[in-house]
Amino acid sequence: MKQKIWLCIWLIWMISFSFTITVIANENQASDEMYYILVDRFTNGTSVNDRQVNLDDPNAFHGGDLAGVNQQLSHVQQLGMETINISPVMETDVYHGFAVTDFRSVSSHFGSLEDLQQLVASAHDKNMKVILDFPLTQMSEDHSWVENRPEWVIRADENPESQMPRPDFQESEVVDYFVETISFWLDEANVDGFHFYADAQIPDHVMNTFVDTVHQKGDHTAIVDGRATNEGMQMNQSLQQQMTSVFKQAGTSLEPLFASENSSKQEDVLFLESLTTNRFAYEAVQAEHNPVTRVKLALTYMYTVPGQPMLYQGLEVPMDNGKPTPDHRMARINQTEEEVVQRIEKLSELRSQYPALVDGELEYIEQEGAMSVYKRQLNDQEIYIAINNDEVTQMAELESISGAKQLRGVLYDDIVREQEDGTHQMILERETANIFIVEEDTGLNWPFLSFLIVVFGGFITFVIVMTKKNT
């Protein structure tokens, strides 16, 4: 008899703590987080194309290929990524692909056109997109144009930045060739767009023509890297530098990130690290701070301001090569840091769930020490983001929230209610962040309390009845 009573008590306890009310903010929408893959340094999916591979030589091919990318799509998707941006896979004689020898063929080091087609098909089956890196500012000395069509080429000694030959876009035939090449990859490989590497030497009308060609072929993505443009999305280089400076250590104010010269726009691609920058974890370690904590704070900012986040392979570890140089080692995607992965997955989920985090207007609200509060608002949806980058606990008092509203934390469970003086007080421990949804103040959860009263009342009645039967 006693065992039955204790079983009932246990069941009621379990029910009371598992009873939750789910609030659906909005139907999921695409928010297009991107993941950058350096193909040769990602995953070796097959040994068939392992020629000239030397793992001991950092400048040699290491065997990563399109088959390996295909095999790891689920890993990337689990992070919440909806687009992969892969490094140049055109015919090349260098592992990173930025010395192209043929703009219209897949390098045998990485696989074949069929491998690329299969990768794209697999990604589309997962509702993911694939965009290709497309270098416009340099090509290999071994490209056939260097010898056979010198009038189409700017020589290496005339291209001081890379000291490599480059296409001459003053020549109309060269422009036509690249327009046709863009169409070739869109049609033959069914890719979803391009990440163009450009500079100011490319005439505006030429760059606009390339971007227009991408858009005219369908709902495709065009990212322009290395120059300002009125067309397409742009990699926000200056914000990357400012984010690193702010988030690599505690005690630094976030205010510079919201200055007009640094603030992000909807068409910006936001990133902490890339193929050409130092690892963010390296910067944090050099500043004598925990890279996991620092990455989580930086990601929270990057996912909650205007623009589309792009993660460079290995950030989820987070990888640190211990050097002030770009990290082109093989990605250690089997050694991920759970805290970082969980933060990436949660932020991606929130961007899909709450349109204001993607398309809402941004307003900078409050600064207390190195703690900042800002708001994203889209129609009636209001979301407050609080990031405490300070070395101590901080409190921000918000006076701008009208009506009987409460703030519900979604990174960490928390409810901030209106005080007697009409303010809402956000308190965050050092080096933490939270995202708060503005909603009606529910006060006490009366439906839940009523449920408990009924359940416990029934239990007490049951105990009394059973006790009388046994006396």
Short mmCIF file of C-alpha atoms in Angstrom, two decimals:
data_model
loop_
_atom_site.label_atom_id
_atom_site.label_comp_id
_atom_site.label_asym_id
_atom_site.label_seq_id
_atom_site.Cartn_x
_atom_site.Cartn_y
_atom_site.Cartn_z
CA MET A 1 0.00 0.00 0.00
CA LYS A 2 2.77 2.43 0.92
CA GLN A 3 4.51 1.66 -2.38
CA LYS A 4 1.35 2.64 -4.30
CA ILE A 5 1.09 5.92 -2.42
CA TRP A 6 4.73 6.81 -3.05
CA LEU A 7 4.28 5.89 -6.74
CA CYS A 8 1.36 8.32 -6.96
CA ILE A 9 3.42 11.04 -5.29
CA TRP A 10 6.26 10.49 -7.79
CA LEU A 11 3.85 10.61 -10.77
CA ILE A 12 2.29 13.84 -9.59
CA TRP A 13 5.71 15.39 -9.02
CA MET A 14 6.77 14.44 -12.55
CA ILE A 15 3.57 15.80 -14.08
CA SER A 16 3.80 19.09 -12.22
CA PHE A 17 7.35 19.75 -13.43
CA SER A 18 6.80 18.63 -17.01
CA PHE A 19 3.63 20.64 -17.60
CA THR A 20 4.62 23.55 -19.82
CA ILE A 21 2.85 26.08 -21.97
CA THR A 22 4.44 26.54 -25.38
CA VAL A 23 4.32 30.00 -26.92
CA ILE A 24 4.70 30.00 -30.70
CA ALA A 25 6.01 33.38 -31.74
CA ASN A 26 5.80 32.98 -35.49
CA GLU A 27 6.02 30.43 -38.21
CA ASN A 28 9.60 29.65 -39.15
CA GLN A 29 11.13 31.77 -41.85
CA ALA A 30 14.37 31.51 -43.76
CA SER A 31 17.15 33.55 -42.17
CA ASP A 32 20.03 32.28 -44.34
CA GLU A 33 22.91 31.68 -41.95
CA MET A 34 25.98 30.68 -43.95
CA TYR A 35 28.93 28.36 -43.36
CA TYR A 36 32.20 28.87 -45.23
CA ILE A 37 34.13 25.77 -46.29
CA LEU A 38 37.75 25.67 -47.49
CA VAL A 39 37.24 22.51 -49.53
CA ASP A 40 40.78 21.10 -49.45
CA ARG A 41 40.94 21.55 -45.66
CA PHE A 42 37.47 20.28 -44.70
CA THR A 43 36.97 16.52 -45.12
CA ASN A 44 38.57 13.90 -47.36
CA GLY A 45 35.59 12.01 -48.72
CA THR A 46 37.41 9.78 -51.19
CA SER A 47 41.00 8.86 -51.94
CA VAL A 48 40.34 8.72 -55.70
CA ASN A 49 41.45 12.33 -56.20
CA ASP A 50 44.30 12.28 -53.65
CA ARG A 51 47.12 13.32 -55.95
CA GLN A 52 49.96 15.61 -54.83
CA VAL A 53 48.65 15.28 -51.25
CA ASN A 54 51.20 15.96 -48.53
CA LEU A 55 49.81 16.46 -45.04
CA ASP A 56 53.20 17.59 -43.75
CA ASP A 57 53.39 20.52 -46.17
CA PRO A 58 51.04 23.39 -45.24
CA ASN A 59 51.16 24.65 -48.83
CA ALA A 60 50.31 21.31 -50.46
CA PHE A 61 46.92 19.73 -51.07
CA HIS A 62 45.59 17.87 -48.02
CA GLY A 63 42.88 15.82 -49.69
CA GLY A 64 39.65 17.61 -48.83
CA ASP A 65 37.11 17.31 -51.63
CA LEU A 66 33.52 17.81 -52.74
CA ALA A 67 32.63 14.28 -51.65
CA GLY A 68 33.78 15.17 -48.13
CA VAL A 69 31.65 18.31 -48.08
CA ASN A 70 28.68 16.22 -49.18
CA GLN A 71 29.26 13.75 -46.36
CA GLN A 72 29.27 16.53 -43.76
CA LEU A 73 26.15 18.41 -44.86
CA SER A 74 24.21 17.06 -41.87
CA HIS A 75 26.82 18.48 -39.46
CA VAL A 76 26.48 21.90 -41.06
CA GLN A 77 22.69 21.73 -41.13
CA GLN A 78 22.52 20.77 -37.45
CA LEU A 79 24.23 24.06 -36.66
CA GLY A 80 21.26 25.81 -38.25
CA MET A 81 23.09 26.73 -41.44
CA GLU A 82 20.97 27.13 -44.56
CA THR A 83 23.76 27.96 -47.03
CA ILE A 84 27.27 26.66 -47.58
CA ASN A 85 29.82 28.90 -49.28
CA ILE A 86 32.60 26.75 -50.72
CA SER A 87 36.06 27.98 -51.72
CA PRO A 88 36.94 28.06 -55.45
CA VAL A 89 36.62 24.60 -57.00
CA MET A 90 37.61 25.66 -60.51
CA GLU A 91 40.72 24.11 -62.07
CA THR A 92 43.70 25.26 -60.01
CA ASP A 93 47.25 24.43 -59.00
CA VAL A 94 46.97 25.60 -55.37
CA TYR A 95 45.02 24.09 -52.47
CA HIS A 96 42.97 27.22 -51.70
CA GLY A 97 41.81 27.57 -55.29
CA PHE A 98 42.53 31.27 -55.75
CA ALA A 99 44.91 30.69 -58.68
CA VAL A 100 42.53 29.52 -61.38
CA THR A 101 43.82 27.86 -64.55
CA ASP A 102 40.37 27.27 -66.08
CA PHE A 103 37.25 29.12 -64.95
CA ARG A 104 34.87 26.56 -66.48
CA SER A 105 36.00 23.22 -65.09
CA VAL A 106 36.13 21.59 -61.66
CA SER A 107 39.62 20.88 -60.35
CA SER A 108 40.42 17.18 -60.32
CA HIS A 109 41.94 17.75 -56.85
CA PHE A 110 38.42 18.35 -55.53
CA GLY A 111 36.43 15.95 -57.71
CA SER A 112 34.41 16.45 -60.88
CA LEU A 113 31.47 18.41 -62.22
CA GLU A 114 29.34 15.38 -61.35
CA ASP A 115 30.58 15.56 -57.74
CA LEU A 116 29.59 19.21 -57.58
CA GLN A 117 26.19 18.45 -59.09
CA GLN A 118 25.68 15.69 -56.53
CA LEU A 119 26.67 18.01 -53.68
CA VAL A 120 24.20 20.66 -54.85
CA ALA A 121 21.44 18.07 -55.26
CA SER A 122 22.08 16.70 -51.75
CA ALA A 123 22.03 20.22 -50.30
CA HIS A 124 18.77 21.04 -52.07
CA ASP A 125 17.23 17.83 -50.70
CA LYS A 126 18.02 19.25 -47.25
CA ASN A 127 16.60 22.68 -48.22
CA MET A 128 20.12 24.10 -48.18
CA LYS A 129 21.87 26.29 -50.74
CA VAL A 130 25.35 26.14 -52.25
CA ILE A 131 27.24 29.22 -53.40
CA LEU A 132 30.67 29.21 -55.04
CA ASP A 133 33.67 31.42 -54.46
CA PHE A 134 34.53 33.23 -57.70
CA PRO A 135 37.88 35.09 -57.73
CA LEU A 136 37.93 38.01 -60.17
CA THR A 137 41.12 39.79 -59.15
CA GLN A 138 43.72 37.13 -59.90
CA MET A 139 44.41 33.91 -61.80
CA SER A 140 47.24 31.45 -62.25
CA GLU A 141 50.38 32.16 -64.27
CA ASP A 142 49.52 28.87 -65.99
CA HIS A 143 46.17 30.07 -67.29
CA SER A 144 46.13 29.74 -71.08
CA TRP A 145 45.27 33.42 -71.54
CA VAL A 146 48.66 34.49 -70.17
CA GLU A 147 50.37 33.06 -73.23
CA ASN A 148 47.62 32.83 -75.83
CA ARG A 149 45.51 35.95 -75.13
CA PRO A 150 47.84 38.44 -73.43
CA GLU A 151 45.54 41.33 -74.43
CA TRP A 152 42.95 39.88 -72.04
CA VAL A 153 45.37 39.81 -69.11
CA ILE A 154 46.89 42.36 -66.74
CA ARG A 155 50.38 41.04 -66.03
CA ALA A 156 51.54 40.07 -62.55
CA ASP A 157 53.95 43.01 -62.35
CA GLU A 158 50.99 45.32 -62.99
CA ASN A 159 48.97 43.75 -60.18
CA PRO A 160 51.01 44.60 -57.08
CA GLU A 161 48.45 43.51 -54.50
CA SER A 162 48.53 39.79 -55.38
CA GLN A 163 51.53 39.78 -57.75
CA MET A 164 49.54 37.45 -59.99
CA PRO A 165 47.98 37.96 -63.43
CA ARG A 166 44.36 39.10 -63.51
CA PRO A 167 41.64 39.38 -66.15
CA ASP A 168 41.41 42.77 -67.85
CA PHE A 169 37.79 43.81 -67.48
CA GLN A 170 38.32 46.83 -69.71
CA GLU A 171 38.10 44.33 -72.55
CA SER A 172 34.48 43.67 -73.56
CA GLU A 173 35.29 40.12 -74.67
CA VAL A 174 36.60 39.33 -71.18
CA VAL A 175 33.40 40.67 -69.62
CA ASP A 176 31.33 38.57 -72.02
CA TYR A 177 33.37 35.48 -71.16
CA PHE A 178 32.73 35.91 -67.43
CA VAL A 179 29.02 36.56 -67.96
CA GLU A 180 28.85 33.29 -69.88
CA THR A 181 30.90 31.56 -67.17
CA ILE A 182 28.50 32.71 -64.46
CA SER A 183 25.62 31.28 -66.49
CA PHE A 184 27.58 28.07 -67.05
CA TRP A 185 27.88 27.30 -63.33
CA LEU A 186 24.28 28.30 -62.59
CA ASP A 187 22.98 26.08 -65.39
CA GLU A 188 25.36 23.12 -65.30
CA ALA A 189 25.90 22.77 -61.56
CA ASN A 190 22.60 24.34 -60.44
CA VAL A 191 24.42 26.35 -57.76
CA ASP A 192 22.57 29.06 -55.86
CA GLY A 193 24.94 31.97 -56.39
CA PHE A 194 28.47 33.29 -56.02
CA HIS A 195 30.82 34.96 -53.61
CA PHE A 196 32.74 37.33 -55.89
CA TYR A 197 36.19 38.54 -54.88
CA ALA A 198 36.56 41.97 -56.44
CA ASP A 199 38.32 45.31 -56.03
CA ALA A 200 38.10 48.91 -57.17
CA GLN A 201 39.92 48.17 -60.43
CA ILE A 202 36.84 46.39 -61.76
CA PRO A 203 34.56 49.03 -63.32
CA ASP A 204 31.24 49.57 -61.56
CA HIS A 205 29.18 48.73 -64.62
CA VAL A 206 31.06 45.43 -65.02
CA MET A 207 30.52 44.40 -61.40
CA ASN A 208 26.85 45.35 -61.68
CA THR A 209 26.57 43.25 -64.84
CA PHE A 210 27.93 40.20 -63.04
CA VAL A 211 25.56 40.63 -60.10
CA ASP A 212 22.60 41.27 -62.41
CA THR A 213 23.41 38.10 -64.34
CA VAL A 214 23.19 36.11 -61.12
CA HIS A 215 19.85 37.64 -60.16
CA GLN A 216 18.35 37.33 -63.63
CA LYS A 217 18.89 33.58 -63.60
CA GLY A 218 16.61 33.12 -60.59
CA ASP A 219 16.44 33.63 -56.83
CA HIS A 220 20.19 33.46 -56.38
CA THR A 221 22.71 35.02 -53.99
CA ALA A 222 25.50 37.38 -55.02
CA ILE A 223 28.07 38.40 -52.41
CA VAL A 224 30.69 41.00 -53.30
CA ASP A 225 33.90 40.91 -51.28
CA GLY A 226 36.65 43.53 -51.34
CA ARG A 227 34.87 46.58 -52.73
CA ALA A 228 31.81 48.73 -52.21
CA THR A 229 28.89 48.10 -54.53
CA ASN A 230 25.27 49.10 -54.89
CA GLU A 231 24.41 45.59 -56.03
CA GLY A 232 24.42 42.33 -54.09
CA MET A 233 25.44 41.57 -50.53
CA GLN A 234 28.77 42.68 -49.08
CA MET A 235 31.24 41.21 -46.62
CA ASN A 236 31.48 43.73 -43.77
CA GLN A 237 35.24 43.77 -43.20
CA SER A 238 35.32 46.79 -40.90
CA LEU A 239 32.71 45.35 -38.55
CA GLN A 240 34.67 42.09 -38.33
CA GLN A 241 37.71 44.02 -37.13
CA GLN A 242 35.63 46.01 -34.64
CA MET A 243 33.89 42.89 -33.29
CA THR A 244 37.25 41.25 -32.69
CA SER A 245 38.54 44.32 -30.89
CA VAL A 246 35.46 44.50 -28.64
CA PHE A 247 34.75 40.86 -27.89
CA LYS A 248 38.21 39.33 -27.54
CA GLN A 249 38.31 40.50 -23.90
CA ALA A 250 35.95 41.55 -21.12
CA GLY A 251 35.58 45.15 -20.01
CA THR A 252 35.26 46.72 -23.48
CA SER A 253 32.19 48.76 -24.35
CA LEU A 254 29.99 47.68 -27.26
CA GLU A 255 29.22 51.30 -28.19
CA PRO A 256 31.71 51.42 -31.11
CA LEU A 257 29.80 48.59 -32.77
CA PHE A 258 26.76 50.83 -33.06
CA ALA A 259 28.60 53.86 -34.45
CA SER A 260 27.34 54.81 -37.90
CA GLU A 261 30.63 53.90 -39.61
CA ASN A 262 30.56 50.39 -38.13
CA SER A 263 26.85 49.56 -37.93
CA SER A 264 25.66 46.69 -40.08
CA LYS A 265 23.01 46.71 -42.79
CA GLN A 266 20.56 44.09 -44.01
CA GLU A 267 22.67 43.39 -47.10
CA ASP A 268 25.85 42.81 -45.06
CA VAL A 269 27.46 39.43 -44.46
CA LEU A 270 28.75 39.35 -40.86
CA PHE A 271 31.66 37.19 -39.77
CA LEU A 272 34.08 36.78 -36.84
CA GLU A 273 36.85 35.10 -38.81
CA SER A 274 37.51 34.03 -42.36
CA LEU A 275 39.93 32.53 -44.84
CA THR A 276 42.06 35.70 -44.61
CA THR A 277 41.84 36.69 -40.91
CA ASN A 278 43.29 35.39 -37.67
CA ARG A 279 41.18 32.96 -35.67
CA PHE A 280 38.94 34.76 -33.17
CA ALA A 281 39.85 32.16 -30.53
CA TYR A 282 43.52 33.04 -31.03
CA GLU A 283 42.76 36.72 -30.38
CA ALA A 284 40.83 35.84 -27.20
CA VAL A 285 43.61 33.60 -25.89
CA GLN A 286 46.19 36.32 -26.57
CA ALA A 287 44.02 38.66 -24.50
CA GLU A 288 44.09 36.02 -21.73
CA HIS A 289 40.37 35.27 -21.90
CA ASN A 290 38.33 32.10 -22.28
CA PRO A 291 37.68 31.72 -26.04
CA VAL A 292 34.44 29.78 -25.50
CA THR A 293 32.93 32.58 -23.41
CA ARG A 294 34.13 35.22 -25.84
CA VAL A 295 32.84 33.38 -28.92
CA LYS A 296 29.39 32.96 -27.34
CA LEU A 297 29.09 36.68 -26.66
CA ALA A 298 30.34 37.68 -30.10
CA LEU A 299 27.95 35.25 -31.80
CA THR A 300 25.03 36.63 -29.80
CA TYR A 301 25.78 40.09 -31.14
CA MET A 302 26.40 38.90 -34.69
CA TYR A 303 23.13 36.94 -34.87
CA THR A 304 20.99 39.77 -33.46
CA VAL A 305 22.00 42.78 -35.55
CA PRO A 306 21.06 43.43 -39.21
CA GLY A 307 22.86 41.24 -41.72
CA GLN A 308 23.44 37.57 -42.44
CA PRO A 309 25.92 35.64 -40.26
CA MET A 310 28.66 33.55 -41.88
CA LEU A 311 30.70 31.06 -39.85
CA TYR A 312 34.13 29.99 -41.03
CA GLN A 313 34.72 26.24 -40.71
CA GLY A 314 35.96 25.29 -37.25
CA LEU A 315 34.47 28.22 -35.33
CA GLU A 316 32.20 25.72 -33.60
CA VAL A 317 35.29 24.03 -32.05
CA PRO A 318 36.50 26.87 -31.68
CA MET A 319 39.78 26.31 -33.54
CA ASP A 320 42.97 28.20 -32.63
CA ASN A 321 46.16 27.71 -34.64
CA GLY A 322 48.21 29.64 -32.07
CA LYS A 323 49.51 32.07 -34.68
CA PRO A 324 48.61 35.58 -35.90
CA THR A 325 47.96 34.14 -39.37
CA PRO A 326 44.89 32.72 -41.13
CA ASP A 327 44.13 29.13 -40.15
CA HIS A 328 44.05 26.76 -43.14
CA ARG A 329 44.45 23.51 -41.23
CA MET A 330 42.00 20.64 -41.69
CA ALA A 331 38.73 21.45 -39.93
CA ARG A 332 38.36 19.62 -36.60
CA ILE A 333 34.61 19.27 -36.80
CA ASN A 334 34.64 16.13 -34.63
CA GLN A 335 36.03 18.14 -31.70
CA THR A 336 33.27 20.70 -31.31
CA GLU A 337 32.69 22.60 -28.06
CA GLU A 338 29.16 21.82 -26.87
CA GLU A 339 28.56 25.27 -25.36
CA VAL A 340 29.43 26.98 -28.63
CA VAL A 341 27.38 24.53 -30.71
CA GLN A 342 24.37 24.99 -28.45
CA ARG A 343 24.66 28.78 -28.70
CA ILE A 344 24.87 28.64 -32.52
CA GLU A 345 21.90 26.28 -32.74
CA LYS A 346 19.80 28.38 -30.33
CA LEU A 347 20.57 31.67 -32.07
CA SER A 348 19.72 30.16 -35.44
CA GLU A 349 16.46 28.81 -34.03
CA LEU A 350 15.55 32.24 -32.63
CA ARG A 351 16.28 33.98 -35.93
CA SER A 352 13.92 31.55 -37.65
CA GLN A 353 11.26 31.92 -34.97
CA TYR A 354 11.29 35.71 -34.53
CA PRO A 355 11.30 37.80 -37.75
CA ALA A 356 12.27 40.93 -35.78
CA LEU A 357 15.76 39.49 -35.24
CA VAL A 358 16.23 39.33 -39.01
CA ASP A 359 14.25 42.23 -40.46
CA GLY A 360 13.43 44.47 -37.49
CA GLU A 361 14.60 48.03 -36.98
CA LEU A 362 17.52 48.35 -34.55
CA GLU A 363 17.54 50.87 -31.72
CA TYR A 364 20.39 51.28 -29.24
CA ILE A 365 18.76 51.61 -25.80
CA GLU A 366 21.08 51.58 -22.81
CA GLN A 367 24.70 51.38 -21.71
CA GLU A 368 25.83 50.50 -18.19
CA GLY A 369 29.57 50.03 -17.91
CA ALA A 370 30.41 47.51 -20.63
CA MET A 371 26.84 46.19 -20.72
CA SER A 372 24.71 47.21 -23.70
CA VAL A 373 21.00 46.81 -24.42
CA TYR A 374 19.50 47.24 -27.88
CA LYS A 375 16.13 46.50 -29.44
CA ARG A 376 14.91 44.93 -32.67
CA GLN A 377 11.31 45.70 -33.62
CA LEU A 378 9.17 44.54 -36.52
CA ASN A 379 5.52 45.62 -36.40
CA ASP A 380 4.25 44.57 -32.95
CA GLN A 381 7.15 42.23 -32.23
CA GLU A 382 9.71 43.74 -29.82
CA ILE A 383 12.89 41.97 -28.76
CA TYR A 384 15.56 43.30 -26.40
CA ILE A 385 19.13 42.00 -26.54
CA ALA A 386 21.33 42.49 -23.49
CA ILE A 387 25.06 41.73 -23.63
CA ASN A 388 27.16 42.25 -20.52
CA ASN A 389 30.76 42.41 -21.72
CA ASP A 390 31.83 43.77 -18.35
CA GLU A 391 34.02 42.16 -15.70
CA VAL A 392 31.28 42.60 -13.08
CA THR A 393 27.53 42.06 -12.81
CA GLN A 394 25.59 44.96 -14.31
CA MET A 395 21.99 46.20 -14.22
CA ALA A 396 20.21 48.21 -16.89
CA GLU A 397 16.96 50.05 -16.13
CA LEU A 398 14.66 50.35 -19.12
CA GLU A 399 12.08 53.13 -19.13
CA SER A 400 10.85 52.79 -22.70
CA ILE A 401 8.54 49.79 -22.28
CA SER A 402 4.94 50.92 -22.01
CA GLY A 403 1.93 49.04 -20.71
CA ALA A 404 1.75 45.97 -18.50
CA LYS A 405 4.57 44.10 -20.20
CA GLN A 406 7.10 41.51 -19.12
CA LEU A 407 10.39 40.48 -20.72
CA ARG A 408 10.88 36.75 -21.14
CA GLY A 409 14.46 35.52 -21.51
CA VAL A 410 14.99 32.89 -24.19
CA LEU A 411 18.74 32.23 -24.03
CA TYR A 412 18.40 31.72 -20.29
CA ASP A 413 15.07 31.36 -18.48
CA ASP A 414 14.26 34.69 -16.86
CA ILE A 415 11.26 36.95 -16.42
CA VAL A 416 11.74 40.72 -16.02
CA ARG A 417 8.60 42.46 -14.77
CA GLU A 418 7.75 46.12 -14.39
CA GLN A 419 8.88 47.72 -11.14
CA GLU A 420 6.78 50.12 -9.03
CA ASP A 421 8.59 53.07 -10.61
CA GLY A 422 7.61 51.86 -14.10
CA THR A 423 11.07 50.56 -15.10
CA HIS A 424 12.19 47.09 -16.08
CA GLN A 425 15.47 46.05 -14.52
CA MET A 426 17.74 43.69 -16.45
CA ILE A 427 20.49 42.13 -14.34
CA LEU A 428 23.21 40.11 -16.05
CA GLU A 429 26.25 38.45 -14.57
CA ARG A 430 29.65 39.27 -16.08
CA GLU A 431 30.35 38.03 -19.61
CA THR A 432 26.81 36.80 -20.27
CA ALA A 433 24.00 37.72 -22.64
CA ASN A 434 20.29 37.16 -22.94
CA ILE A 435 17.55 37.84 -25.46
CA PHE A 436 14.19 39.03 -24.11
CA ILE A 437 10.82 38.80 -25.83
CA VAL A 438 8.35 41.57 -24.92
CA GLU A 439 4.94 40.12 -24.08
CA GLU A 440 1.90 40.71 -21.91
CA ASP A 441 2.63 40.35 -18.20
CA THR A 442 1.05 37.03 -17.32
CA GLY A 443 1.53 37.49 -13.58
CA LEU A 444 0.97 34.21 -11.75
CA ASN A 445 0.32 31.24 -13.99
CA TRP A 446 -3.25 30.63 -12.84
CA PRO A 447 -4.05 27.78 -15.27
CA PHE A 448 -0.99 25.92 -14.05
CA LEU A 449 -1.73 26.63 -10.38
CA SER A 450 -5.36 25.49 -10.87
CA PHE A 451 -4.08 22.30 -12.44
CA LEU A 452 -1.83 21.64 -9.42
CA ILE A 453 -4.69 22.32 -6.98
CA VAL A 454 -6.95 19.85 -8.78
CA VAL A 455 -4.22 17.20 -8.98
CA PHE A 456 -3.11 17.51 -5.36
CA GLY A 457 -6.71 17.73 -4.19
CA GLY A 458 -7.47 14.51 -6.01
CA PHE A 459 -4.39 12.90 -4.54
CA ILE A 460 -5.32 13.87 -0.98
CA THR A 461 -8.83 12.48 -1.53
CA PHE A 462 -7.31 9.26 -2.88
CA VAL A 463 -5.03 8.90 0.15
CA ILE A 464 -7.92 9.44 2.58
CA VAL A 465 -10.11 6.89 0.81
CA MET A 466 -7.31 4.30 0.67
CA THR A 467 -6.44 4.87 4.32
CA LYS A 468 -10.05 4.31 5.43
CA LYS A 469 -10.24 1.09 3.41
CA ASN A 470 -7.25 -0.29 5.25
CA THR A 471 -8.40 0.62 8.79
#
